[in-house]
mmCIF file with all atom_site columns, C-alpha atoms and ligand atoms in Angstrom:
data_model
loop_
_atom_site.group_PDB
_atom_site.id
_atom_site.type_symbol
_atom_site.label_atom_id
_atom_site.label_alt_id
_atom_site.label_comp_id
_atom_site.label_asym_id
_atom_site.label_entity_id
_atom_site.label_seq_id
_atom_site.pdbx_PDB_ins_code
_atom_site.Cartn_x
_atom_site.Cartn_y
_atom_site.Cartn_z
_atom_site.occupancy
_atom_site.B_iso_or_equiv
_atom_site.pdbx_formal_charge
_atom_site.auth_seq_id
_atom_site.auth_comp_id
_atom_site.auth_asym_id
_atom_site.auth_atom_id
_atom_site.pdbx_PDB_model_num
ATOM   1   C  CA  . UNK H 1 1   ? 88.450  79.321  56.720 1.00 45.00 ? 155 UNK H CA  1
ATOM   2   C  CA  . UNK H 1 2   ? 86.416  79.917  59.517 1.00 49.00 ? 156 UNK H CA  1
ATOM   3   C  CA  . UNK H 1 3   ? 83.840  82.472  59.545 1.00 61.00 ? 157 UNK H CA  1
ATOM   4   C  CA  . UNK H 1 4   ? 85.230  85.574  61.946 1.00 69.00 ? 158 UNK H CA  1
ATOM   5   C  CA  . UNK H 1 5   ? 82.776  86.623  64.679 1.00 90.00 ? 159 UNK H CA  1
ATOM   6   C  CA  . UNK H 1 6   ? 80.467  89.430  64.268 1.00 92.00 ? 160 UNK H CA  1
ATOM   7   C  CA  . UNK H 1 7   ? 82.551  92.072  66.681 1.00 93.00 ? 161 UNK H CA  1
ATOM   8   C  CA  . UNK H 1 8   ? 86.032  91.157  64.790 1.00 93.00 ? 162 UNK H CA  1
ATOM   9   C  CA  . UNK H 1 9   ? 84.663  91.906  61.116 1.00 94.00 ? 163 UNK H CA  1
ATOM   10  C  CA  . UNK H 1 10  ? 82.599  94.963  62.373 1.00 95.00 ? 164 UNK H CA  1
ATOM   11  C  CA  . UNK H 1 11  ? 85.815  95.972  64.159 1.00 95.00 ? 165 UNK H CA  1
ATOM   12  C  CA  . UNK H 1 12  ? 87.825  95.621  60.424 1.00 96.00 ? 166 UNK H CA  1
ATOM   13  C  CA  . UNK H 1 13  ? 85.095  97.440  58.970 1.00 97.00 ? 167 UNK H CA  1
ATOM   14  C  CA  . UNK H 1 14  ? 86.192  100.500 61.682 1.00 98.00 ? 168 UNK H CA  1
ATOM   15  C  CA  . UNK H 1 15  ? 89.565  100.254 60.977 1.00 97.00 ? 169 UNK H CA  1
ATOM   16  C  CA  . UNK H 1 16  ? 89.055  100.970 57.668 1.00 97.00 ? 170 UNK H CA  1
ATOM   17  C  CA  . UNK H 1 17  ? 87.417  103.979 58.548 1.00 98.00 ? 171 UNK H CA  1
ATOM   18  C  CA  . UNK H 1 18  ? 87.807  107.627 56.980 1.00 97.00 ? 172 UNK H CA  1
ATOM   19  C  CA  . UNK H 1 19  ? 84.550  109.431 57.870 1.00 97.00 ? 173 UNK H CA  1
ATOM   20  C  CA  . UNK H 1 20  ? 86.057  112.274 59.734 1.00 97.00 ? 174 UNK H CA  1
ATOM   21  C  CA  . UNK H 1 21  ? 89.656  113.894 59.518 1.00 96.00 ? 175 UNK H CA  1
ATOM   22  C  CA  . UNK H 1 22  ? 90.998  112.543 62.171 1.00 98.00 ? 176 UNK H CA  1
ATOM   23  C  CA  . UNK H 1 23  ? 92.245  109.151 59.906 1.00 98.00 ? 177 UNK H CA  1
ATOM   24  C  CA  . UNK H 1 24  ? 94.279  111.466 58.054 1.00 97.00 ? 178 UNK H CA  1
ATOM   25  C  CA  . UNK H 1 25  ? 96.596  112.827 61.301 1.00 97.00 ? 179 UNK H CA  1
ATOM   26  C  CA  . UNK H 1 26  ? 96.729  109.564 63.126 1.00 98.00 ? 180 UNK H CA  1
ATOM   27  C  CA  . UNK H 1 27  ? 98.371  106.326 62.762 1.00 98.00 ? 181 UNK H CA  1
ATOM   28  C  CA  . UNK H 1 28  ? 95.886  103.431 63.012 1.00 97.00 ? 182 UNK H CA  1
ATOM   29  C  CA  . UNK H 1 29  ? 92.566  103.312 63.866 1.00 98.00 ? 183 UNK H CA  1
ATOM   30  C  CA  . UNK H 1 30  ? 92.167  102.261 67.801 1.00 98.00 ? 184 UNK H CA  1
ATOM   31  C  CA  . UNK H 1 31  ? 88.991  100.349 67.332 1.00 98.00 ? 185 UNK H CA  1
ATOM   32  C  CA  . UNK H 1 32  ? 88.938  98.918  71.090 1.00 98.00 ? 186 UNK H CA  1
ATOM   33  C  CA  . UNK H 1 33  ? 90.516  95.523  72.483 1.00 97.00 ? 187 UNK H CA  1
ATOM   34  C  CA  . UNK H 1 34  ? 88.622  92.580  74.707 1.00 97.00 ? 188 UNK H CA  1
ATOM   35  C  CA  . UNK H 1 35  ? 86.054  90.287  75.245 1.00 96.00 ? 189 UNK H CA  1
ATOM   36  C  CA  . UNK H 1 36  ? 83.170  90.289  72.451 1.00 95.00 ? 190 UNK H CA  1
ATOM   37  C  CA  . UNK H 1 37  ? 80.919  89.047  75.637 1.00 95.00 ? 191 UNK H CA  1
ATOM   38  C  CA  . UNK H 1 38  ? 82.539  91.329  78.114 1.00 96.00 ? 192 UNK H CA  1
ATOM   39  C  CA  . UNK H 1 39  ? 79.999  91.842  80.812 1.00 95.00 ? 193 UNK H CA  1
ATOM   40  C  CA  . UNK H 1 40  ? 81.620  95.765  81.487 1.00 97.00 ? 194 UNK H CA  1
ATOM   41  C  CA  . UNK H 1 41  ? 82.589  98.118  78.590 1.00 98.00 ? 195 UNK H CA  1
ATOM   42  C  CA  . UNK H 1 42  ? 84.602  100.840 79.484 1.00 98.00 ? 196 UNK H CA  1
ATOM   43  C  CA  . UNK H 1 43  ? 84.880  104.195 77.670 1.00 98.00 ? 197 UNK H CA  1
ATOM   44  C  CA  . UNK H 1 44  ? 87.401  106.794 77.220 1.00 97.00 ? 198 UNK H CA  1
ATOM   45  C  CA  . UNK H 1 45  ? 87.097  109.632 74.971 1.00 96.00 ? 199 UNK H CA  1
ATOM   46  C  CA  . UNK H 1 46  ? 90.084  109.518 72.487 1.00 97.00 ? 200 UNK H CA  1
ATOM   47  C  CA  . UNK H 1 47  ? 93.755  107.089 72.336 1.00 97.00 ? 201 UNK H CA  1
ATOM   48  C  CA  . UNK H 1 48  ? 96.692  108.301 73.005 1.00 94.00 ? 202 UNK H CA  1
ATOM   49  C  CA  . UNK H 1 49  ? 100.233 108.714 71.361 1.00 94.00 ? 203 UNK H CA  1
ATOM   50  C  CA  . UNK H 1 50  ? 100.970 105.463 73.206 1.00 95.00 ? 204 UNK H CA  1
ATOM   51  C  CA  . UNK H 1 51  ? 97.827  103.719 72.005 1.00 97.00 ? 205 UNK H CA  1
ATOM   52  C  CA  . UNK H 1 52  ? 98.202  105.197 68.402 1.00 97.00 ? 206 UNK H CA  1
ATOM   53  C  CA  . UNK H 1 53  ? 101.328 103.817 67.836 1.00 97.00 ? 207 UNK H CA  1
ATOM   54  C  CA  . UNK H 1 54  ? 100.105 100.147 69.096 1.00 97.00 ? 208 UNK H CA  1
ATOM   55  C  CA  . UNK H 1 55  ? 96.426  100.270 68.338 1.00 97.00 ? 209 UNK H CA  1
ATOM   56  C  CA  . UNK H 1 56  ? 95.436  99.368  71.470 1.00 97.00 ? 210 UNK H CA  1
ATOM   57  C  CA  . UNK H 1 57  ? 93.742  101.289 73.976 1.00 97.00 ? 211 UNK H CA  1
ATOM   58  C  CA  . UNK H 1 58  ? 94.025  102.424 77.366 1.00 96.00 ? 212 UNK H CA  1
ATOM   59  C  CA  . UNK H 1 59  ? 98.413  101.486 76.896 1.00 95.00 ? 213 UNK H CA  1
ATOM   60  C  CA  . UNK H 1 60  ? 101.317 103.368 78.865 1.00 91.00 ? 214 UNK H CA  1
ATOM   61  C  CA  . UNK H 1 61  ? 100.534 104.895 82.016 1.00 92.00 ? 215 UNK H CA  1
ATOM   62  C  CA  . UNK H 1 62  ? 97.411  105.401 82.114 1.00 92.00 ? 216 UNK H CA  1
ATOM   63  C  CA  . UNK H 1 63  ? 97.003  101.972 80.698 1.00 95.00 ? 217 UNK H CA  1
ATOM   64  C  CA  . UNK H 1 64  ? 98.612  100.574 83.715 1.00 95.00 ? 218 UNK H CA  1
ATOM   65  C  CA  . UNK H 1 65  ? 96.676  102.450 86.382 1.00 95.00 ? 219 UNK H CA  1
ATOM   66  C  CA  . UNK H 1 66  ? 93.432  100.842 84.939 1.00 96.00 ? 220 UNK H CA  1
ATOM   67  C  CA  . UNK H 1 67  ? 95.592  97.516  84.564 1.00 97.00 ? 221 UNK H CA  1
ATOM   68  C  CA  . UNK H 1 68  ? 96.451  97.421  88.445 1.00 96.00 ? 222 UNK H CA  1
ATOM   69  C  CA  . UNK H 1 69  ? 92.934  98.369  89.071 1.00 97.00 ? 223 UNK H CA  1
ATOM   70  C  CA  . UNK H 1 70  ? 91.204  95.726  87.323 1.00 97.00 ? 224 UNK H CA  1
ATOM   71  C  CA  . UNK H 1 71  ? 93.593  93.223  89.377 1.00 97.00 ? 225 UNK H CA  1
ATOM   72  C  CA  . UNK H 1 72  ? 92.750  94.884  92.913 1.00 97.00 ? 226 UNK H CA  1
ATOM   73  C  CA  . UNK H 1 73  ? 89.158  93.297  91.785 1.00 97.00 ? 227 UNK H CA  1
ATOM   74  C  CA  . UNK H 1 74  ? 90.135  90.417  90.105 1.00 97.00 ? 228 UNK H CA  1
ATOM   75  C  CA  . UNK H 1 75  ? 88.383  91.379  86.502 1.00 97.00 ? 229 UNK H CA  1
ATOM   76  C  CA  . UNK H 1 76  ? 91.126  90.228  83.498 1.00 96.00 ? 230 UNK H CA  1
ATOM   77  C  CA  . UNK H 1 77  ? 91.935  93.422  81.279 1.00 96.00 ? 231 UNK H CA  1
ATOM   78  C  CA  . UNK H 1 78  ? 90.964  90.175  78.105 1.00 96.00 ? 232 UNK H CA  1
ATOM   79  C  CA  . UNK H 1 79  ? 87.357  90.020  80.183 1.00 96.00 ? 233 UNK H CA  1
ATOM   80  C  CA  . UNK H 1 80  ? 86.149  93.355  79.984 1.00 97.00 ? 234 UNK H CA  1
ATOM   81  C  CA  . UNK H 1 81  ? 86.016  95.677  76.365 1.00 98.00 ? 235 UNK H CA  1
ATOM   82  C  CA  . UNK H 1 82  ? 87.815  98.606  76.297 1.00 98.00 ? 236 UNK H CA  1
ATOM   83  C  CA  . UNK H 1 83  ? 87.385  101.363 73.302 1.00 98.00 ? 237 UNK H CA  1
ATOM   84  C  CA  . UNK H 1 84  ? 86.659  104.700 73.154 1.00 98.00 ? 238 UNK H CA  1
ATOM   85  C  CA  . UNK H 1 85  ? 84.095  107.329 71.841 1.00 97.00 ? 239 UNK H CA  1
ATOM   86  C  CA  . UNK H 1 86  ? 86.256  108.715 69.089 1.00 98.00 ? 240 UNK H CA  1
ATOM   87  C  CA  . UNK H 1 87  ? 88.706  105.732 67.209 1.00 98.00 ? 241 UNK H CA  1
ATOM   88  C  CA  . UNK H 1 88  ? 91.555  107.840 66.373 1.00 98.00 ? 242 UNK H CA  1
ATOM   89  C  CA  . UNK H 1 89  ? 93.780  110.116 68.103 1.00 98.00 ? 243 UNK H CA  1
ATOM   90  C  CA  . UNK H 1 90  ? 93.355  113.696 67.518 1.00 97.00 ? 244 UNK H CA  1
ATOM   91  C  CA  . UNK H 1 91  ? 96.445  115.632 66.542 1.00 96.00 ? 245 UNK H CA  1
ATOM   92  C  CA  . UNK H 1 92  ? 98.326  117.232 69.736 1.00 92.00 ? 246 UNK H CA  1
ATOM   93  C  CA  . UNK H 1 93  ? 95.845  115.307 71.898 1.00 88.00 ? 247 UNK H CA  1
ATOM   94  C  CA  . UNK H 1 94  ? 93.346  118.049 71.789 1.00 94.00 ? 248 UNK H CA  1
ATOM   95  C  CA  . UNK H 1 95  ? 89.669  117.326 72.936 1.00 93.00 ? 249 UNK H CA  1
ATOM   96  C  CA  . UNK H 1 96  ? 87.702  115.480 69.709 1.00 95.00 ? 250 UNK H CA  1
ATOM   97  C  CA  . UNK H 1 97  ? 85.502  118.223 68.121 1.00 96.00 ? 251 UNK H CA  1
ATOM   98  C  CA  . UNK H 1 98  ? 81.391  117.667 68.560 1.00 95.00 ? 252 UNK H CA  1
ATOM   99  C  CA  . UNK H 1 99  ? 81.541  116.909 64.650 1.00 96.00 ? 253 UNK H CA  1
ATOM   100 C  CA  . UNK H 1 100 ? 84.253  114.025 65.221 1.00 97.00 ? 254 UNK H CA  1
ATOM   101 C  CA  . UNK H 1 101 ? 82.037  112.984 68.121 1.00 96.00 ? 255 UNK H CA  1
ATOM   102 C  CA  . UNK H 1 102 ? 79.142  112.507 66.073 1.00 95.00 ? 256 UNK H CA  1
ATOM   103 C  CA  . UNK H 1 103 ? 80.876  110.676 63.097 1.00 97.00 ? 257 UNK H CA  1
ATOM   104 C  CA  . UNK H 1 104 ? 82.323  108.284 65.305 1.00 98.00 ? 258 UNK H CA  1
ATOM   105 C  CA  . UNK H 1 105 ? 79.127  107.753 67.448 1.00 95.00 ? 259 UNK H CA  1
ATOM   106 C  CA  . UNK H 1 106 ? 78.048  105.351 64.258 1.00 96.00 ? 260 UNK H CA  1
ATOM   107 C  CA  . UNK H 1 107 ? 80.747  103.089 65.395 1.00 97.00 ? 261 UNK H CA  1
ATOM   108 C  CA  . UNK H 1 108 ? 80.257  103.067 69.157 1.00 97.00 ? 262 UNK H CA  1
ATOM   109 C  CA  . UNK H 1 109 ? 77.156  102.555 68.857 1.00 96.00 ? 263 UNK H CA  1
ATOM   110 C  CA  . UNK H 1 110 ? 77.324  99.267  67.032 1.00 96.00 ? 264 UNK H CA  1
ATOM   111 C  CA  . UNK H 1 111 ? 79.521  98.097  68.994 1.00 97.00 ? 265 UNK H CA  1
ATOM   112 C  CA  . UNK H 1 112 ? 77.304  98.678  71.843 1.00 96.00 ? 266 UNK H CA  1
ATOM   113 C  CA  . UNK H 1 113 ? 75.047  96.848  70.508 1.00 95.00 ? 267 UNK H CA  1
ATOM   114 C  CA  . UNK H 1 114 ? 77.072  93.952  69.751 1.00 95.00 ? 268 UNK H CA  1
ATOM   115 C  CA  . UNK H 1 115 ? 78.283  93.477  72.861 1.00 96.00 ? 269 UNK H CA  1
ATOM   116 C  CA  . UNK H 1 116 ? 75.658  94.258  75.187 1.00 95.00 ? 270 UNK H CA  1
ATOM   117 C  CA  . UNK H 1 117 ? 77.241  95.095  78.343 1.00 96.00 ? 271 UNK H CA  1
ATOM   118 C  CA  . UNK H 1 118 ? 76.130  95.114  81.918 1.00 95.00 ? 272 UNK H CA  1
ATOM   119 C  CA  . UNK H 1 119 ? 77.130  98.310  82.336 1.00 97.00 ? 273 UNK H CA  1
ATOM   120 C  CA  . UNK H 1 120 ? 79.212  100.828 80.580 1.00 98.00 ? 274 UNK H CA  1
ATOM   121 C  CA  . UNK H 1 121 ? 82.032  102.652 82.781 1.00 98.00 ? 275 UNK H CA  1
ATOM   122 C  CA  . UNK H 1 122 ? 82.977  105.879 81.328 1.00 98.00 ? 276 UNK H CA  1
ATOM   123 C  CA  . UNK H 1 123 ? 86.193  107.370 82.252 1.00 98.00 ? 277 UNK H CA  1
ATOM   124 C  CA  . UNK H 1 124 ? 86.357  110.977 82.633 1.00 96.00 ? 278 UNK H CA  1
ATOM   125 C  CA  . UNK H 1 125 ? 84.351  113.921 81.893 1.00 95.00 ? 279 UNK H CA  1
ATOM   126 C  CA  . UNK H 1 126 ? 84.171  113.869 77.876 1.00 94.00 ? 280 UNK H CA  1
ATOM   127 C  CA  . UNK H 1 127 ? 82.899  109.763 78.204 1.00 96.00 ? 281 UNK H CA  1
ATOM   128 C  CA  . UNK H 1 128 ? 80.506  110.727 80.819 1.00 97.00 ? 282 UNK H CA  1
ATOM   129 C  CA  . UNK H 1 129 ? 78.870  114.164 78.274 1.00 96.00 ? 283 UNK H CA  1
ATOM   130 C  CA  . UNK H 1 130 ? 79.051  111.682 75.367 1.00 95.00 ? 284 UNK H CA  1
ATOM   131 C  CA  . UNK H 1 131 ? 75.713  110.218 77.400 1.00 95.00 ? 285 UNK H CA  1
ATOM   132 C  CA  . UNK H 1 132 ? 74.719  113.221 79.590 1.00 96.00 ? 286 UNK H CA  1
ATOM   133 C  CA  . UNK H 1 133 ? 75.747  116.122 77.758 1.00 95.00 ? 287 UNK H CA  1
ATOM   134 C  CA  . UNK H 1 134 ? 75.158  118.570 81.359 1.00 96.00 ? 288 UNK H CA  1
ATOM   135 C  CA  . UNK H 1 135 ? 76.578  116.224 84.122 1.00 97.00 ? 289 UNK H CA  1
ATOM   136 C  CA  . UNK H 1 136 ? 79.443  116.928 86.245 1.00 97.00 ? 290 UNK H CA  1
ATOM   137 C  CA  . UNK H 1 137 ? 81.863  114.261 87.071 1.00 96.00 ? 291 UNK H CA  1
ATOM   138 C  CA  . UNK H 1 138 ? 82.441  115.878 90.383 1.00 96.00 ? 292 UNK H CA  1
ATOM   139 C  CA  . UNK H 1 139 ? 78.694  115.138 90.992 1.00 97.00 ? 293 UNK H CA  1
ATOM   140 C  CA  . UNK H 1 140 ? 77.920  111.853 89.749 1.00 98.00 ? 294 UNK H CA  1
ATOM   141 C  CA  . UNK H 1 141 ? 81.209  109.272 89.853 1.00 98.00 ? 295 UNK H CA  1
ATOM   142 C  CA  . UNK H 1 142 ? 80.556  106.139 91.722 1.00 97.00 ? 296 UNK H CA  1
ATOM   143 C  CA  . UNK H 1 143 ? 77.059  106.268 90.811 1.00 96.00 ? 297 UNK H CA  1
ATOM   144 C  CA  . UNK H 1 144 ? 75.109  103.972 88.544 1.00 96.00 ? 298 UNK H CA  1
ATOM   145 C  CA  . UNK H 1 145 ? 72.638  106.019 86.083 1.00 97.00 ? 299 UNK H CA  1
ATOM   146 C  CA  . UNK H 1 146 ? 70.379  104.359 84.095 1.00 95.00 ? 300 UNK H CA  1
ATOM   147 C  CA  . UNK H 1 147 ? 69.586  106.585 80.884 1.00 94.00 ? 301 UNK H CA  1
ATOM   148 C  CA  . UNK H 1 148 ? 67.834  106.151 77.656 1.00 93.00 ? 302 UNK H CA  1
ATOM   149 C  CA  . UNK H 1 149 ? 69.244  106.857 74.343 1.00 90.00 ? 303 UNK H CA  1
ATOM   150 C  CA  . UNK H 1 150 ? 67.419  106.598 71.021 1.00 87.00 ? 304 UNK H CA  1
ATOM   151 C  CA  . UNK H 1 151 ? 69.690  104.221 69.046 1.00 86.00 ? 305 UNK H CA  1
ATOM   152 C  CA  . UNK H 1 152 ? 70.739  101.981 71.825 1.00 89.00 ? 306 UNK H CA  1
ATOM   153 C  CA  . UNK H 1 153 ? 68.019  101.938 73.998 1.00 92.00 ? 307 UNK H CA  1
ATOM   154 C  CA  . UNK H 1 154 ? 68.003  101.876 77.856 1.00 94.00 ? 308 UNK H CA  1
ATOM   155 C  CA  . UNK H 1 155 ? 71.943  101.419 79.524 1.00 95.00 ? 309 UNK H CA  1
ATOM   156 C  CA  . UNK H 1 156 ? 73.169  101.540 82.831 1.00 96.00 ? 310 UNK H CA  1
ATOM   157 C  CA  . UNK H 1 157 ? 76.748  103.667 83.029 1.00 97.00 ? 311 UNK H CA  1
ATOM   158 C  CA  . UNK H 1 158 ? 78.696  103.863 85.844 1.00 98.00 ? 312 UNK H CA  1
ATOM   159 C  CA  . UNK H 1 159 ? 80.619  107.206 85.627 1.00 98.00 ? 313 UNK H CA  1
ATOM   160 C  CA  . UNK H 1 160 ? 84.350  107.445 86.846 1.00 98.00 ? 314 UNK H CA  1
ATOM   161 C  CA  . UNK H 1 161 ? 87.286  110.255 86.917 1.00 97.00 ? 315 UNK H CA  1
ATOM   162 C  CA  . UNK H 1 162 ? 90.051  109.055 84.102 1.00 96.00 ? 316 UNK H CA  1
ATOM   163 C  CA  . UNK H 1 163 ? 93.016  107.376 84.841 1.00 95.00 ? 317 UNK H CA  1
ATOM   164 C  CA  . UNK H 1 164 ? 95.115  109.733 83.023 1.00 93.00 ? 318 UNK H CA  1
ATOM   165 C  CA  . UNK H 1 165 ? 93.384  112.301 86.006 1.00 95.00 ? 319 UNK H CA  1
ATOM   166 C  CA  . UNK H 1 166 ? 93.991  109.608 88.761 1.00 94.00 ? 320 UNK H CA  1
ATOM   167 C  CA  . UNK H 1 167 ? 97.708  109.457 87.921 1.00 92.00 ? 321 UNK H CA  1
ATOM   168 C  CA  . UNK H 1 168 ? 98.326  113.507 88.752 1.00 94.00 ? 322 UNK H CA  1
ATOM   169 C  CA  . UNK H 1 169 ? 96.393  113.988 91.157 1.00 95.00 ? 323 UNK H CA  1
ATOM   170 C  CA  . UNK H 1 170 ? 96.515  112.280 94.724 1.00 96.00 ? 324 UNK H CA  1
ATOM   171 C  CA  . UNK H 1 171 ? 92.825  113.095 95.648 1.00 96.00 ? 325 UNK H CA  1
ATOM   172 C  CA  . UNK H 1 172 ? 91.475  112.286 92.497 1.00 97.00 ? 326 UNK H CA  1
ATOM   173 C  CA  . UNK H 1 173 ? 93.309  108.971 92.756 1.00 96.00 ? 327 UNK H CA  1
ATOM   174 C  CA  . UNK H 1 174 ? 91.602  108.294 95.883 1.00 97.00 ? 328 UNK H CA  1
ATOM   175 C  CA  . UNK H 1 175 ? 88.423  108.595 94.632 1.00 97.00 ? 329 UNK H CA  1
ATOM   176 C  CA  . UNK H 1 176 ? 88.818  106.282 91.266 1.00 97.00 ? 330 UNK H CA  1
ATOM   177 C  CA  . UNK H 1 177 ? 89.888  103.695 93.371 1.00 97.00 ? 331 UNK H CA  1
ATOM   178 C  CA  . UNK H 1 178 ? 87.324  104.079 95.715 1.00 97.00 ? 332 UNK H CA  1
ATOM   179 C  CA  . UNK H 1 179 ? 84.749  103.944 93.101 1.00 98.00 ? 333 UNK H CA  1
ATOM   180 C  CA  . UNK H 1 180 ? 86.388  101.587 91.318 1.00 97.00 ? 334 UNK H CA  1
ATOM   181 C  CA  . UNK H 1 181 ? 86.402  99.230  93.889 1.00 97.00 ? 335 UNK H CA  1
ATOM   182 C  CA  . UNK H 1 182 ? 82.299  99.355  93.947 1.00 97.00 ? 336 UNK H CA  1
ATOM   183 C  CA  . UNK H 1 183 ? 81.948  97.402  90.661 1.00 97.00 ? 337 UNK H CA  1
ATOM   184 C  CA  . UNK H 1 184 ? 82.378  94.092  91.630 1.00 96.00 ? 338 UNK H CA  1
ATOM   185 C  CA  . UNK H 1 185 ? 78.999  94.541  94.116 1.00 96.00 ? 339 UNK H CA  1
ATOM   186 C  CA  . UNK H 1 186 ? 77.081  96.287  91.302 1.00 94.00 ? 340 UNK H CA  1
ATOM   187 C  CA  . UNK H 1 187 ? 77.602  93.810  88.844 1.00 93.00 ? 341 UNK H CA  1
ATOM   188 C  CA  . UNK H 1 188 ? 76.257  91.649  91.721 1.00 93.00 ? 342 UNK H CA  1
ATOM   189 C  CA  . UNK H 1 189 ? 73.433  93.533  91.587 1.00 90.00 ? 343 UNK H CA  1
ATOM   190 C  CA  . UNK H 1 190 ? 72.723  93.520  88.444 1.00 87.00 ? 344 UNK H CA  1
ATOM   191 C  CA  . UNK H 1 191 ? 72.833  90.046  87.875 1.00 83.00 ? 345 UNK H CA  1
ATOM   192 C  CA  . UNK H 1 192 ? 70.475  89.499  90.498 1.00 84.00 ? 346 UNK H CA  1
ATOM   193 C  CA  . UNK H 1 193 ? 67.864  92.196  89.070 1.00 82.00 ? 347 UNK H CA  1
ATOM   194 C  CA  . UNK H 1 194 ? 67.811  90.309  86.096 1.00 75.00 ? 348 UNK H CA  1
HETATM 195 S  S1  . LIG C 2 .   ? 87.608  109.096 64.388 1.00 61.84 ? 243 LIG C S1  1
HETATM 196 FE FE1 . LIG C 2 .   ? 86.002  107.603 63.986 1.00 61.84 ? 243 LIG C FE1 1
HETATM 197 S  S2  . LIG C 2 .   ? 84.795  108.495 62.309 1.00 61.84 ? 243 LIG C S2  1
HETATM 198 FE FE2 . LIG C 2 .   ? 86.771  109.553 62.352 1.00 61.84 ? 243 LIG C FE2 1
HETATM 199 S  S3  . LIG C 2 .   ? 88.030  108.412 60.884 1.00 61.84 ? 243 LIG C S3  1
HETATM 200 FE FE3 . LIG C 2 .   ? 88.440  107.588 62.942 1.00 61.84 ? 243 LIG C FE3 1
HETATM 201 S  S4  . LIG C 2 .   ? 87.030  105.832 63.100 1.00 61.84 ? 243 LIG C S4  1
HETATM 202 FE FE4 . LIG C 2 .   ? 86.306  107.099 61.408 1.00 61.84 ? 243 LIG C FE4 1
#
């Protein structure tokens, strides 16, 4: 039998989690889905009903608003890695408590690390406090920050509204695709700084 690569056995490890209480209201544990070598991660802050009842995230409609955005730039939804900050969906869909956060932060963090992305995307406000607990999404989408954090180092995040925002309202629409269609240049760019 071959010997599975190090993202898909740290992933089984995660879905075998029970650290927090989360495990016990949810389905499955959404650990993330793509590329182990994805050059872009991109972070939401909780799945979904959709995404807890397939285990994958970023599913349904929101899933498909990302979907048709990743095609408008040509990136494959297999090339990227999509996960996010807490692995199972809290009950009623209600924000993950700061305790939740924390537990879970083990796992994101790992998988940070494994991967090693260009640049991390994070979708919506609760993604974007995960890494800069005062910033305001209003203030800072379509903007690379580079920020230093003690267990993963230096990263560059590129903060955007959520697609679940982008699909009710018109003007915040505008603006995630707008921003969204930026990251083909900054990856560019970062390429070429390194
Ligand atoms: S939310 Fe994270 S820490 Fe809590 S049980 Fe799920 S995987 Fe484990």
């Amino acid at each position: 039998m071959s010997e599975k690569a190090p993202l898909e056995k740290f992933n089984i490890k995660i879905s075998q989690c029970t650290k927090c209480s989360l495990r016990a209201t949810c389905q499955r544990v959404v650990f993330g889905s793509g590329s182990a070598e994805a050059q872009i991660m991109l972070l939401g802050e909780a799945p979904g009903k959709k995404e807890d009842e397939l285990g994958i995230p970023f599913v349904g409609s929101t899933g498909r608003i990302l979907d048709k955005m990743l095609e408008g730039i040509k990136i494959k939804r297999e090339d990227v890695y999509l996960t996010n900050i807490c692995k199972c969906r809290p009950p009623e869909n209600r924000d993950p408590l700061p305790e939740e956060v924390t537990t879970c932060a083990y796992w994101l963090e790992k998988q940070i690390q494994i991967i090693n992305p260009k640049i991390i995307i994070t979708l919506g406000r609760f993604a974007l406090n995960y890494f800069l607990p005062q910033a305001k999404i209003s203030a800072v989408h379509g903007i690379i920050l580079e920020i230093n954090t003690e267990k993963i180092g230096t990263i560059k995040i590129f903060p955007l509204h959520h697609p679940a925002a982008a699909r009710i309202n018109r003007q915040t629409r505008a603006l995630f695709t707008q921003d969204f269609q930026k990251i083909p240049t900054i990856l560019k760019q970062i390429k070429k700084e390194q």
